[in-house]
């Protein structure tokens, strides 16, 4: 399991639907960072514009940072990149040896030209995650991201149905990144282990919508790595039959296909993680699923 899920959840508590206040978000991250489930925890996601607010909140909460075991931050960039890159440089110069390190940035791109122009502004010392459009074709953009030495990012949901890609487009994306051996992360809509219809927000009587499930995406990557067709991967991503997926002694089974822990670990080398405004939901559901 550690090979398949280590550091797979980037904590995005500042973002909807949780939309926590800064003090609450950093307090929660500190708890997770010190917990037995720490091995599942990835970066703390924060907009560049809120880095100073984050530092103030850490001071106000009395959180002790450890330079030997720092918090790793992934920053979401706004429309004007250059000043934000300069701000990140100043932040790391001040806090990098004191327990806070920005080592990753995330940015939406619309085309190959957009990517090339953006990548010229971001130092290679930062891991770059470029979010692709919700619909392909993906091959040219994926090839350009790979050529830049960056990672891809794909949106897998949100607080409204219109933010979810179709299973067919997500399957196309997975085929493209696997063919290019390009690492990627997902964002939003992956609080749950397997596909199903779930509430979009935490509000009473929240609208519900189909969600993909992070373990199903991991299995879909494993299927693509063994040469699976896009139609099969699309079925996997949209299969809402709870009995279709089952944890077995050696790994995970989807209908007649089985993916052992080694295959899932290899898939995790490409599907590096997903941003989630909740850490507890996916961790707890994963634990329940495995025990069952």
PDB file of C-alpha atoms in Angstrom:
ATOM      1  CA  UNK A   1       0.000   0.000   0.000  1.00  0.00           C
ATOM      2  CA  UNK A   2       2.805   2.429   0.752  1.00  0.00           C
ATOM      3  CA  UNK A   3       4.177   1.994  -2.754  1.00  0.00           C
ATOM      4  CA  UNK A   4       0.752   2.848  -4.193  1.00  0.00           C
ATOM      5  CA  UNK A   5      -0.330   5.710  -1.930  1.00  0.00           C
ATOM      6  CA  UNK A   6       2.693   7.408  -0.335  1.00  0.00           C
ATOM      7  CA  UNK A   7       2.260  11.218  -0.257  1.00  0.00           C
ATOM      8  CA  UNK A   8      -0.681  10.950  -2.660  1.00  0.00           C
ATOM      9  CA  UNK A   9      -2.887  13.600  -0.995  1.00  0.00           C
ATOM     10  CA  UNK A  10      -1.925  17.253  -1.360  1.00  0.00           C
ATOM     11  CA  UNK A  11      -3.888  19.157   1.264  1.00  0.00           C
ATOM     12  CA  UNK A  12      -6.007  21.948  -0.255  1.00  0.00           C
ATOM     13  CA  UNK A  13      -8.065  22.919   2.761  1.00  0.00           C
ATOM     14  CA  UNK A  14      -8.086  26.592   1.729  1.00  0.00           C
ATOM     15  CA  UNK A  15     -10.073  25.749  -1.404  1.00  0.00           C
ATOM     16  CA  UNK A  16     -13.752  24.823  -1.909  1.00  0.00           C
ATOM     17  CA  UNK A  17     -15.786  23.024  -0.839  1.00  0.00           C
ATOM     18  CA  UNK A  18     -14.047  23.121   2.572  1.00  0.00           C
ATOM     19  CA  UNK A  19     -12.727  26.690   2.091  1.00  0.00           C
ATOM     20  CA  UNK A  20     -11.144  26.691   5.553  1.00  0.00           C
ATOM     21  CA  UNK A  21      -9.731  29.818   7.079  1.00  0.00           C
ATOM     22  CA  UNK A  22      -5.944  29.972   7.067  1.00  0.00           C
ATOM     23  CA  UNK A  23      -5.513  29.285  10.778  1.00  0.00           C
ATOM     24  CA  UNK A  24      -7.795  26.265  10.614  1.00  0.00           C
ATOM     25  CA  UNK A  25      -6.082  24.925   7.493  1.00  0.00           C
ATOM     26  CA  UNK A  26      -2.535  25.161   8.824  1.00  0.00           C
ATOM     27  CA  UNK A  27      -3.612  23.736  12.186  1.00  0.00           C
ATOM     28  CA  UNK A  28      -5.124  20.729  10.416  1.00  0.00           C
ATOM     29  CA  UNK A  29      -2.060  20.247   8.232  1.00  0.00           C
ATOM     30  CA  UNK A  30       0.157  20.300  11.315  1.00  0.00           C
ATOM     31  CA  UNK A  31      -1.990  17.569  12.883  1.00  0.00           C
ATOM     32  CA  UNK A  32      -1.804  15.426   9.749  1.00  0.00           C
ATOM     33  CA  UNK A  33       1.932  16.087   9.447  1.00  0.00           C
ATOM     34  CA  UNK A  34       2.451  14.558  12.885  1.00  0.00           C
ATOM     35  CA  UNK A  35      -0.073  11.705  12.579  1.00  0.00           C
ATOM     36  CA  UNK A  36       0.332   7.996  11.841  1.00  0.00           C
ATOM     37  CA  UNK A  37      -1.171   8.701   8.396  1.00  0.00           C
ATOM     38  CA  UNK A  38       1.619  11.156   7.595  1.00  0.00           C
ATOM     39  CA  UNK A  39       2.918   8.844   4.869  1.00  0.00           C
ATOM     40  CA  UNK A  40      -0.192   9.618   2.776  1.00  0.00           C
ATOM     41  CA  UNK A  41       0.254  13.394   3.088  1.00  0.00           C
ATOM     42  CA  UNK A  42       1.809  15.478   0.340  1.00  0.00           C
ATOM     43  CA  UNK A  43       2.199  19.233   0.020  1.00  0.00           C
ATOM     44  CA  UNK A  44       0.169  22.093   1.467  1.00  0.00           C
ATOM     45  CA  UNK A  45      -1.433  24.017  -1.412  1.00  0.00           C
ATOM     46  CA  UNK A  46      -1.608  27.801  -1.086  1.00  0.00           C
ATOM     47  CA  UNK A  47      -1.955  30.769  -3.461  1.00  0.00           C
ATOM     48  CA  UNK A  48       1.125  32.983  -3.745  1.00  0.00           C
ATOM     49  CA  UNK A  49      -0.960  35.922  -2.523  1.00  0.00           C
ATOM     50  CA  UNK A  50      -1.543  34.153   0.827  1.00  0.00           C
ATOM     51  CA  UNK A  51       2.008  33.122   1.714  1.00  0.00           C
ATOM     52  CA  UNK A  52       2.479  35.986   4.171  1.00  0.00           C
ATOM     53  CA  UNK A  53      -0.915  35.249   5.726  1.00  0.00           C
ATOM     54  CA  UNK A  54       0.178  31.644   6.157  1.00  0.00           C
ATOM     55  CA  UNK A  55       3.328  32.638   8.028  1.00  0.00           C
ATOM     56  CA  UNK A  56       1.319  34.905  10.344  1.00  0.00           C
ATOM     57  CA  UNK A  57      -1.162  32.108  11.038  1.00  0.00           C
ATOM     58  CA  UNK A  58       1.631  29.666  11.893  1.00  0.00           C
ATOM     59  CA  UNK A  59       3.013  32.195  14.367  1.00  0.00           C
ATOM     60  CA  UNK A  60      -0.449  32.890  15.851  1.00  0.00           C
ATOM     61  CA  UNK A  61      -1.117  29.160  16.286  1.00  0.00           C
ATOM     62  CA  UNK A  62       2.268  28.612  17.927  1.00  0.00           C
ATOM     63  CA  UNK A  63       3.243  25.864  15.488  1.00  0.00           C
ATOM     64  CA  UNK A  64       6.849  24.736  15.757  1.00  0.00           C
ATOM     65  CA  UNK A  65       8.397  24.204  12.332  1.00  0.00           C
ATOM     66  CA  UNK A  66      11.254  21.755  11.862  1.00  0.00           C
ATOM     67  CA  UNK A  67      13.980  22.732   9.352  1.00  0.00           C
ATOM     68  CA  UNK A  68      15.006  19.055   9.180  1.00  0.00           C
ATOM     69  CA  UNK A  69      11.455  17.992   8.312  1.00  0.00           C
ATOM     70  CA  UNK A  70       9.965  21.072   6.623  1.00  0.00           C
ATOM     71  CA  UNK A  71       6.500  21.669   5.238  1.00  0.00           C
ATOM     72  CA  UNK A  72       6.602  21.428   1.458  1.00  0.00           C
ATOM     73  CA  UNK A  73       4.305  23.928  -0.258  1.00  0.00           C
ATOM     74  CA  UNK A  74       2.753  23.939  -3.714  1.00  0.00           C
ATOM     75  CA  UNK A  75       1.785  27.428  -4.845  1.00  0.00           C
ATOM     76  CA  UNK A  76      -1.048  28.203  -7.255  1.00  0.00           C
ATOM     77  CA  UNK A  77      -0.011  31.038  -9.545  1.00  0.00           C
ATOM     78  CA  UNK A  78      -2.249  33.898 -10.631  1.00  0.00           C
ATOM     79  CA  UNK A  79      -2.472  35.670 -13.979  1.00  0.00           C
ATOM     80  CA  UNK A  80       0.739  37.735 -13.711  1.00  0.00           C
ATOM     81  CA  UNK A  81       3.490  35.215 -13.114  1.00  0.00           C
ATOM     82  CA  UNK A  82       6.771  37.134 -12.896  1.00  0.00           C
ATOM     83  CA  UNK A  83       6.056  39.088  -9.673  1.00  0.00           C
ATOM     84  CA  UNK A  84       4.808  35.891  -8.026  1.00  0.00           C
ATOM     85  CA  UNK A  85       7.961  33.980  -8.973  1.00  0.00           C
ATOM     86  CA  UNK A  86       9.985  36.794  -7.440  1.00  0.00           C
ATOM     87  CA  UNK A  87       7.837  36.597  -4.296  1.00  0.00           C
ATOM     88  CA  UNK A  88       8.437  32.839  -4.082  1.00  0.00           C
ATOM     89  CA  UNK A  89      12.177  33.459  -4.333  1.00  0.00           C
ATOM     90  CA  UNK A  90      12.054  35.951  -1.457  1.00  0.00           C
ATOM     91  CA  UNK A  91       9.892  33.586   0.598  1.00  0.00           C
ATOM     92  CA  UNK A  92      12.270  30.633   0.152  1.00  0.00           C
ATOM     93  CA  UNK A  93      15.286  32.806   0.939  1.00  0.00           C
ATOM     94  CA  UNK A  94      13.672  33.786   4.230  1.00  0.00           C
ATOM     95  CA  UNK A  95      11.889  30.580   5.235  1.00  0.00           C
ATOM     96  CA  UNK A  96      13.601  27.773   3.318  1.00  0.00           C
ATOM     97  CA  UNK A  97      15.997  27.024   6.185  1.00  0.00           C
ATOM     98  CA  UNK A  98      13.318  27.552   8.840  1.00  0.00           C
ATOM     99  CA  UNK A  99      10.827  24.829   7.944  1.00  0.00           C
ATOM    100  CA  UNK A 100       8.752  26.191   5.020  1.00  0.00           C
ATOM    101  CA  UNK A 101       9.753  25.448   1.436  1.00  0.00           C
ATOM    102  CA  UNK A 102       7.907  26.307  -1.785  1.00  0.00           C
ATOM    103  CA  UNK A 103       9.156  23.632  -4.166  1.00  0.00           C
ATOM    104  CA  UNK A 104       6.176  23.323  -6.516  1.00  0.00           C
ATOM    105  CA  UNK A 105       3.925  25.632  -8.539  1.00  0.00           C
ATOM    106  CA  UNK A 106       0.641  25.035 -10.375  1.00  0.00           C
ATOM    107  CA  UNK A 107      -0.667  26.937 -13.378  1.00  0.00           C
ATOM    108  CA  UNK A 108      -3.333  26.518 -16.076  1.00  0.00           C
ATOM    109  CA  UNK A 109      -2.244  26.427 -19.704  1.00  0.00           C
ATOM    110  CA  UNK A 110      -4.470  26.446 -22.793  1.00  0.00           C
ATOM    111  CA  UNK A 111      -2.053  25.585 -25.593  1.00  0.00           C
ATOM    112  CA  UNK A 112       1.522  24.640 -26.440  1.00  0.00           C
ATOM    113  CA  UNK A 113       2.361  28.305 -27.056  1.00  0.00           C
ATOM    114  CA  UNK A 114       0.892  29.262 -23.692  1.00  0.00           C
ATOM    115  CA  UNK A 115       2.989  26.571 -22.017  1.00  0.00           C
ATOM    116  CA  UNK A 116       6.253  27.590 -23.673  1.00  0.00           C
ATOM    117  CA  UNK A 117       5.790  31.255 -22.814  1.00  0.00           C
ATOM    118  CA  UNK A 118       4.946  30.423 -19.215  1.00  0.00           C
ATOM    119  CA  UNK A 119       7.714  27.891 -18.660  1.00  0.00           C
ATOM    120  CA  UNK A 120      10.339  30.442 -19.661  1.00  0.00           C
ATOM    121  CA  UNK A 121       9.348  32.489 -16.599  1.00  0.00           C
ATOM    122  CA  UNK A 122       9.553  29.718 -13.992  1.00  0.00           C
ATOM    123  CA  UNK A 123      12.923  28.472 -12.713  1.00  0.00           C
ATOM    124  CA  UNK A 124      13.644  24.789 -13.175  1.00  0.00           C
ATOM    125  CA  UNK A 125      14.348  24.504  -9.458  1.00  0.00           C
ATOM    126  CA  UNK A 126      10.566  24.547  -8.956  1.00  0.00           C
ATOM    127  CA  UNK A 127       8.459  21.537  -9.876  1.00  0.00           C
ATOM    128  CA  UNK A 128       5.926  22.834 -12.403  1.00  0.00           C
ATOM    129  CA  UNK A 129       2.421  21.351 -12.660  1.00  0.00           C
ATOM    130  CA  UNK A 130       0.616  22.572 -15.786  1.00  0.00           C
ATOM    131  CA  UNK A 131      -3.145  22.097 -15.729  1.00  0.00           C
ATOM    132  CA  UNK A 132      -4.522  21.053 -19.111  1.00  0.00           C
ATOM    133  CA  UNK A 133      -7.995  21.851 -20.515  1.00  0.00           C
ATOM    134  CA  UNK A 134     -10.845  19.480 -19.640  1.00  0.00           C
ATOM    135  CA  UNK A 135     -11.035  18.293 -23.257  1.00  0.00           C
ATOM    136  CA  UNK A 136      -8.284  17.108 -25.619  1.00  0.00           C
ATOM    137  CA  UNK A 137      -6.704  16.334 -27.941  1.00  0.00           C
ATOM    138  CA  UNK A 138      -3.941  16.038 -25.379  1.00  0.00           C
ATOM    139  CA  UNK A 139      -0.953  14.608 -27.244  1.00  0.00           C
ATOM    140  CA  UNK A 140       0.679  17.907 -28.409  1.00  0.00           C
ATOM    141  CA  UNK A 141       0.315  19.609 -25.027  1.00  0.00           C
ATOM    142  CA  UNK A 142       1.406  16.514 -23.103  1.00  0.00           C
ATOM    143  CA  UNK A 143       4.474  16.220 -25.342  1.00  0.00           C
ATOM    144  CA  UNK A 144       5.335  19.889 -24.707  1.00  0.00           C
ATOM    145  CA  UNK A 145       4.969  19.483 -20.924  1.00  0.00           C
ATOM    146  CA  UNK A 146       7.209  16.417 -21.022  1.00  0.00           C
ATOM    147  CA  UNK A 147       9.760  18.275 -23.139  1.00  0.00           C
ATOM    148  CA  UNK A 148       9.807  21.075 -20.557  1.00  0.00           C
ATOM    149  CA  UNK A 149      10.615  18.577 -17.807  1.00  0.00           C
ATOM    150  CA  UNK A 150       7.400  19.512 -15.987  1.00  0.00           C
ATOM    151  CA  UNK A 151       4.369  17.583 -14.702  1.00  0.00           C
ATOM    152  CA  UNK A 152       0.805  17.668 -16.001  1.00  0.00           C
ATOM    153  CA  UNK A 153      -2.275  18.429 -13.953  1.00  0.00           C
ATOM    154  CA  UNK A 154      -5.864  17.540 -14.775  1.00  0.00           C
ATOM    155  CA  UNK A 155      -9.085  18.745 -13.175  1.00  0.00           C
ATOM    156  CA  UNK A 156     -11.261  15.847 -12.028  1.00  0.00           C
ATOM    157  CA  UNK A 157     -14.115  17.764 -10.432  1.00  0.00           C
ATOM    158  CA  UNK A 158     -15.279  20.721  -8.407  1.00  0.00           C
ATOM    159  CA  UNK A 159     -18.324  22.137  -6.653  1.00  0.00           C
ATOM    160  CA  UNK A 160     -20.497  22.215  -9.793  1.00  0.00           C
ATOM    161  CA  UNK A 161     -21.168  19.488 -12.397  1.00  0.00           C
ATOM    162  CA  UNK A 162     -19.646  21.605 -15.171  1.00  0.00           C
ATOM    163  CA  UNK A 163     -16.186  21.278 -13.592  1.00  0.00           C
ATOM    164  CA  UNK A 164     -16.088  17.505 -14.079  1.00  0.00           C
ATOM    165  CA  UNK A 165     -14.568  16.108 -17.277  1.00  0.00           C
ATOM    166  CA  UNK A 166     -16.301  13.308 -19.135  1.00  0.00           C
ATOM    167  CA  UNK A 167     -14.857   9.868 -18.471  1.00  0.00           C
ATOM    168  CA  UNK A 168     -13.896   9.668 -22.141  1.00  0.00           C
ATOM    169  CA  UNK A 169     -11.752  12.813 -21.964  1.00  0.00           C
ATOM    170  CA  UNK A 170     -10.106  11.692 -18.714  1.00  0.00           C
ATOM    171  CA  UNK A 171      -9.355   8.309 -20.295  1.00  0.00           C
ATOM    172  CA  UNK A 172      -7.786  10.083 -23.296  1.00  0.00           C
ATOM    173  CA  UNK A 173      -5.640  12.115 -20.903  1.00  0.00           C
ATOM    174  CA  UNK A 174      -4.470   8.990 -19.054  1.00  0.00           C
ATOM    175  CA  UNK A 175      -3.563   7.255 -22.312  1.00  0.00           C
ATOM    176  CA  UNK A 176      -1.568  10.341 -23.378  1.00  0.00           C
ATOM    177  CA  UNK A 177       0.431  10.739 -20.146  1.00  0.00           C
ATOM    178  CA  UNK A 178       1.207   7.036 -19.924  1.00  0.00           C
ATOM    179  CA  UNK A 179       2.417   6.994 -23.546  1.00  0.00           C
ATOM    180  CA  UNK A 180       4.671   9.980 -22.806  1.00  0.00           C
ATOM    181  CA  UNK A 181       5.758   8.592 -19.381  1.00  0.00           C
ATOM    182  CA  UNK A 182       4.711  11.947 -17.964  1.00  0.00           C
ATOM    183  CA  UNK A 183       3.986  12.357 -14.281  1.00  0.00           C
ATOM    184  CA  UNK A 184       0.749  14.107 -13.357  1.00  0.00           C
ATOM    185  CA  UNK A 185      -1.537  15.094 -10.526  1.00  0.00           C
ATOM    186  CA  UNK A 186      -5.291  15.528 -10.319  1.00  0.00           C
ATOM    187  CA  UNK A 187      -7.251  18.265  -8.645  1.00  0.00           C
ATOM    188  CA  UNK A 188     -10.717  18.244  -7.031  1.00  0.00           C
ATOM    189  CA  UNK A 189     -13.492  15.697  -6.908  1.00  0.00           C
ATOM    190  CA  UNK A 190     -11.411  12.815  -5.537  1.00  0.00           C
ATOM    191  CA  UNK A 191     -12.406  12.581  -1.877  1.00  0.00           C
ATOM    192  CA  UNK A 192     -13.650   9.048  -2.487  1.00  0.00           C
ATOM    193  CA  UNK A 193     -11.845   5.811  -3.249  1.00  0.00           C
ATOM    194  CA  UNK A 194     -14.067   4.495  -6.041  1.00  0.00           C
ATOM    195  CA  UNK A 195     -16.519   5.941  -8.588  1.00  0.00           C
ATOM    196  CA  UNK A 196     -20.004   6.799  -7.421  1.00  0.00           C
ATOM    197  CA  UNK A 197     -22.537   9.580  -6.993  1.00  0.00           C
ATOM    198  CA  UNK A 198     -21.568  11.824  -4.117  1.00  0.00           C
ATOM    199  CA  UNK A 199     -22.417  15.232  -2.643  1.00  0.00           C
ATOM    200  CA  UNK A 200     -20.527  18.111  -4.291  1.00  0.00           C
ATOM    201  CA  UNK A 201     -20.285  20.233  -1.126  1.00  0.00           C
ATOM    202  CA  UNK A 202     -20.698  19.887   2.636  1.00  0.00           C
ATOM    203  CA  UNK A 203     -23.943  21.856   2.648  1.00  0.00           C
ATOM    204  CA  UNK A 204     -27.220  20.243   3.653  1.00  0.00           C
ATOM    205  CA  UNK A 205     -29.074  19.011   0.545  1.00  0.00           C
ATOM    206  CA  UNK A 206     -25.971  19.552  -1.582  1.00  0.00           C
ATOM    207  CA  UNK A 207     -26.316  18.655  -5.268  1.00  0.00           C
ATOM    208  CA  UNK A 208     -24.855  15.254  -6.120  1.00  0.00           C
ATOM    209  CA  UNK A 209     -22.798  14.175  -9.094  1.00  0.00           C
ATOM    210  CA  UNK A 210     -20.700  11.319 -10.438  1.00  0.00           C
ATOM    211  CA  UNK A 211     -17.125  11.274  -9.108  1.00  0.00           C
ATOM    212  CA  UNK A 212     -14.220   9.163 -10.346  1.00  0.00           C
ATOM    213  CA  UNK A 213     -12.436   7.877  -7.233  1.00  0.00           C
ATOM    214  CA  UNK A 214      -8.676   8.154  -6.687  1.00  0.00           C
ATOM    215  CA  UNK A 215      -8.038   4.395  -6.435  1.00  0.00           C
ATOM    216  CA  UNK A 216      -9.951   3.891  -9.683  1.00  0.00           C
ATOM    217  CA  UNK A 217      -7.699   6.434 -11.413  1.00  0.00           C
ATOM    218  CA  UNK A 218      -4.647   4.616 -10.061  1.00  0.00           C
ATOM    219  CA  UNK A 219      -5.993   1.327 -11.436  1.00  0.00           C
ATOM    220  CA  UNK A 220      -6.800   3.018 -14.759  1.00  0.00           C
ATOM    221  CA  UNK A 221      -3.172   4.143 -15.048  1.00  0.00           C
ATOM    222  CA  UNK A 222      -2.053   0.579 -14.305  1.00  0.00           C
ATOM    223  CA  UNK A 223      -4.397  -0.660 -17.036  1.00  0.00           C
ATOM    224  CA  UNK A 224      -3.001   1.878 -19.507  1.00  0.00           C
ATOM    225  CA  UNK A 225       0.527   0.782 -18.627  1.00  0.00           C
ATOM    226  CA  UNK A 226      -0.312  -2.776 -19.617  1.00  0.00           C
ATOM    227  CA  UNK A 227      -1.681  -1.533 -22.946  1.00  0.00           C
ATOM    228  CA  UNK A 228      -5.375  -1.223 -22.113  1.00  0.00           C
ATOM    229  CA  UNK A 229      -7.649   0.425 -24.629  1.00  0.00           C
ATOM    230  CA  UNK A 230      -9.257   3.797 -24.021  1.00  0.00           C
ATOM    231  CA  UNK A 231     -12.724   2.205 -24.032  1.00  0.00           C
ATOM    232  CA  UNK A 232     -11.730  -0.095 -21.134  1.00  0.00           C
ATOM    233  CA  UNK A 233     -10.222   2.765 -19.140  1.00  0.00           C
ATOM    234  CA  UNK A 234     -13.335   4.853 -19.729  1.00  0.00           C
ATOM    235  CA  UNK A 235     -15.458   2.022 -18.330  1.00  0.00           C
ATOM    236  CA  UNK A 236     -13.218   1.764 -15.274  1.00  0.00           C
ATOM    237  CA  UNK A 237     -13.471   5.466 -14.525  1.00  0.00           C
ATOM    238  CA  UNK A 238     -17.245   5.545 -14.828  1.00  0.00           C
ATOM    239  CA  UNK A 239     -18.109   2.194 -13.248  1.00  0.00           C
ATOM    240  CA  UNK A 240     -20.389   3.136 -10.348  1.00  0.00           C
ATOM    241  CA  UNK A 241     -21.176  -0.459  -9.391  1.00  0.00           C
ATOM    242  CA  UNK A 242     -19.645  -0.662  -5.915  1.00  0.00           C
ATOM    243  CA  UNK A 243     -19.130  -4.402  -6.318  1.00  0.00           C
ATOM    244  CA  UNK A 244     -17.048  -3.822  -9.456  1.00  0.00           C
ATOM    245  CA  UNK A 245     -14.031  -2.802  -7.357  1.00  0.00           C
ATOM    246  CA  UNK A 246     -12.668  -4.999  -4.592  1.00  0.00           C
ATOM    247  CA  UNK A 247      -9.541  -4.974  -2.469  1.00  0.00           C
ATOM    248  CA  UNK A 248      -7.937  -8.416  -2.550  1.00  0.00           C
ATOM    249  CA  UNK A 249      -4.941  -9.834  -0.731  1.00  0.00           C
ATOM    250  CA  UNK A 250      -2.559  -8.990  -3.547  1.00  0.00           C
ATOM    251  CA  UNK A 251      -3.950  -5.610  -4.569  1.00  0.00           C
ATOM    252  CA  UNK A 252      -7.085  -4.335  -6.308  1.00  0.00           C
ATOM    253  CA  UNK A 253      -9.554  -6.082  -8.584  1.00  0.00           C
ATOM    254  CA  UNK A 254     -11.851  -4.402 -11.096  1.00  0.00           C
ATOM    255  CA  UNK A 255     -14.323  -6.923 -12.502  1.00  0.00           C
ATOM    256  CA  UNK A 256     -12.237  -9.593 -14.245  1.00  0.00           C
ATOM    257  CA  UNK A 257      -8.971  -7.615 -14.119  1.00  0.00           C
ATOM    258  CA  UNK A 258      -6.566  -7.543 -11.183  1.00  0.00           C
ATOM    259  CA  UNK A 259      -3.776  -5.069 -10.374  1.00  0.00           C
ATOM    260  CA  UNK A 260      -1.222  -6.209  -7.821  1.00  0.00           C
ATOM    261  CA  UNK A 261       0.551  -3.838  -5.452  1.00  0.00           C
ATOM    262  CA  UNK A 262       3.614  -3.766  -7.663  1.00  0.00           C
ATOM    263  CA  UNK A 263       1.548  -2.607 -10.654  1.00  0.00           C
ATOM    264  CA  UNK A 264      -0.248  -0.020  -8.521  1.00  0.00           C
ATOM    265  CA  UNK A 265       3.088   1.196  -7.180  1.00  0.00           C
ATOM    266  CA  UNK A 266       4.369   1.618 -10.718  1.00  0.00           C
ATOM    267  CA  UNK A 267       1.175   3.511 -11.594  1.00  0.00           C
ATOM    268  CA  UNK A 268       1.819   5.843  -8.645  1.00  0.00           C
ATOM    269  CA  UNK A 269       5.149   6.805 -10.217  1.00  0.00           C
ATOM    270  CA  UNK A 270       3.064   8.550 -12.900  1.00  0.00           C
ATOM    271  CA  UNK A 271      -0.092   9.457 -10.945  1.00  0.00           C
ATOM    272  CA  UNK A 272       1.827  11.229  -8.208  1.00  0.00           C
ATOM    273  CA  UNK A 273      -1.111  12.648  -6.261  1.00  0.00           C
ATOM    274  CA  UNK A 274      -4.274  14.699  -6.069  1.00  0.00           C
ATOM    275  CA  UNK A 275      -5.309  17.914  -4.402  1.00  0.00           C
ATOM    276  CA  UNK A 276      -8.101  17.520  -1.861  1.00  0.00           C
ATOM    277  CA  UNK A 277      -9.668  20.026   0.516  1.00  0.00           C
ATOM    278  CA  UNK A 278     -10.102  17.090   2.910  1.00  0.00           C
ATOM    279  CA  UNK A 279      -7.365  14.772   4.113  1.00  0.00           C
ATOM    280  CA  UNK A 280      -9.510  12.773   6.503  1.00  0.00           C
ATOM    281  CA  UNK A 281     -12.200  11.747   3.998  1.00  0.00           C
ATOM    282  CA  UNK A 282      -9.963   9.935   1.509  1.00  0.00           C
ATOM    283  CA  UNK A 283      -7.767   8.491   4.271  1.00  0.00           C
ATOM    284  CA  UNK A 284     -10.706   7.198   6.289  1.00  0.00           C
ATOM    285  CA  UNK A 285     -12.487   5.809   3.242  1.00  0.00           C
ATOM    286  CA  UNK A 286      -9.329   4.100   2.037  1.00  0.00           C
ATOM    287  CA  UNK A 287      -8.905   2.514   5.451  1.00  0.00           C
ATOM    288  CA  UNK A 288     -12.510   1.297   5.582  1.00  0.00           C
ATOM    289  CA  UNK A 289     -12.228  -0.094   2.064  1.00  0.00           C
ATOM    290  CA  UNK A 290      -9.049  -2.015   2.806  1.00  0.00           C
ATOM    291  CA  UNK A 291     -10.351  -3.447   6.073  1.00  0.00           C
ATOM    292  CA  UNK A 292     -13.552  -4.533   4.320  1.00  0.00           C
TER     293      UNK A 292
END
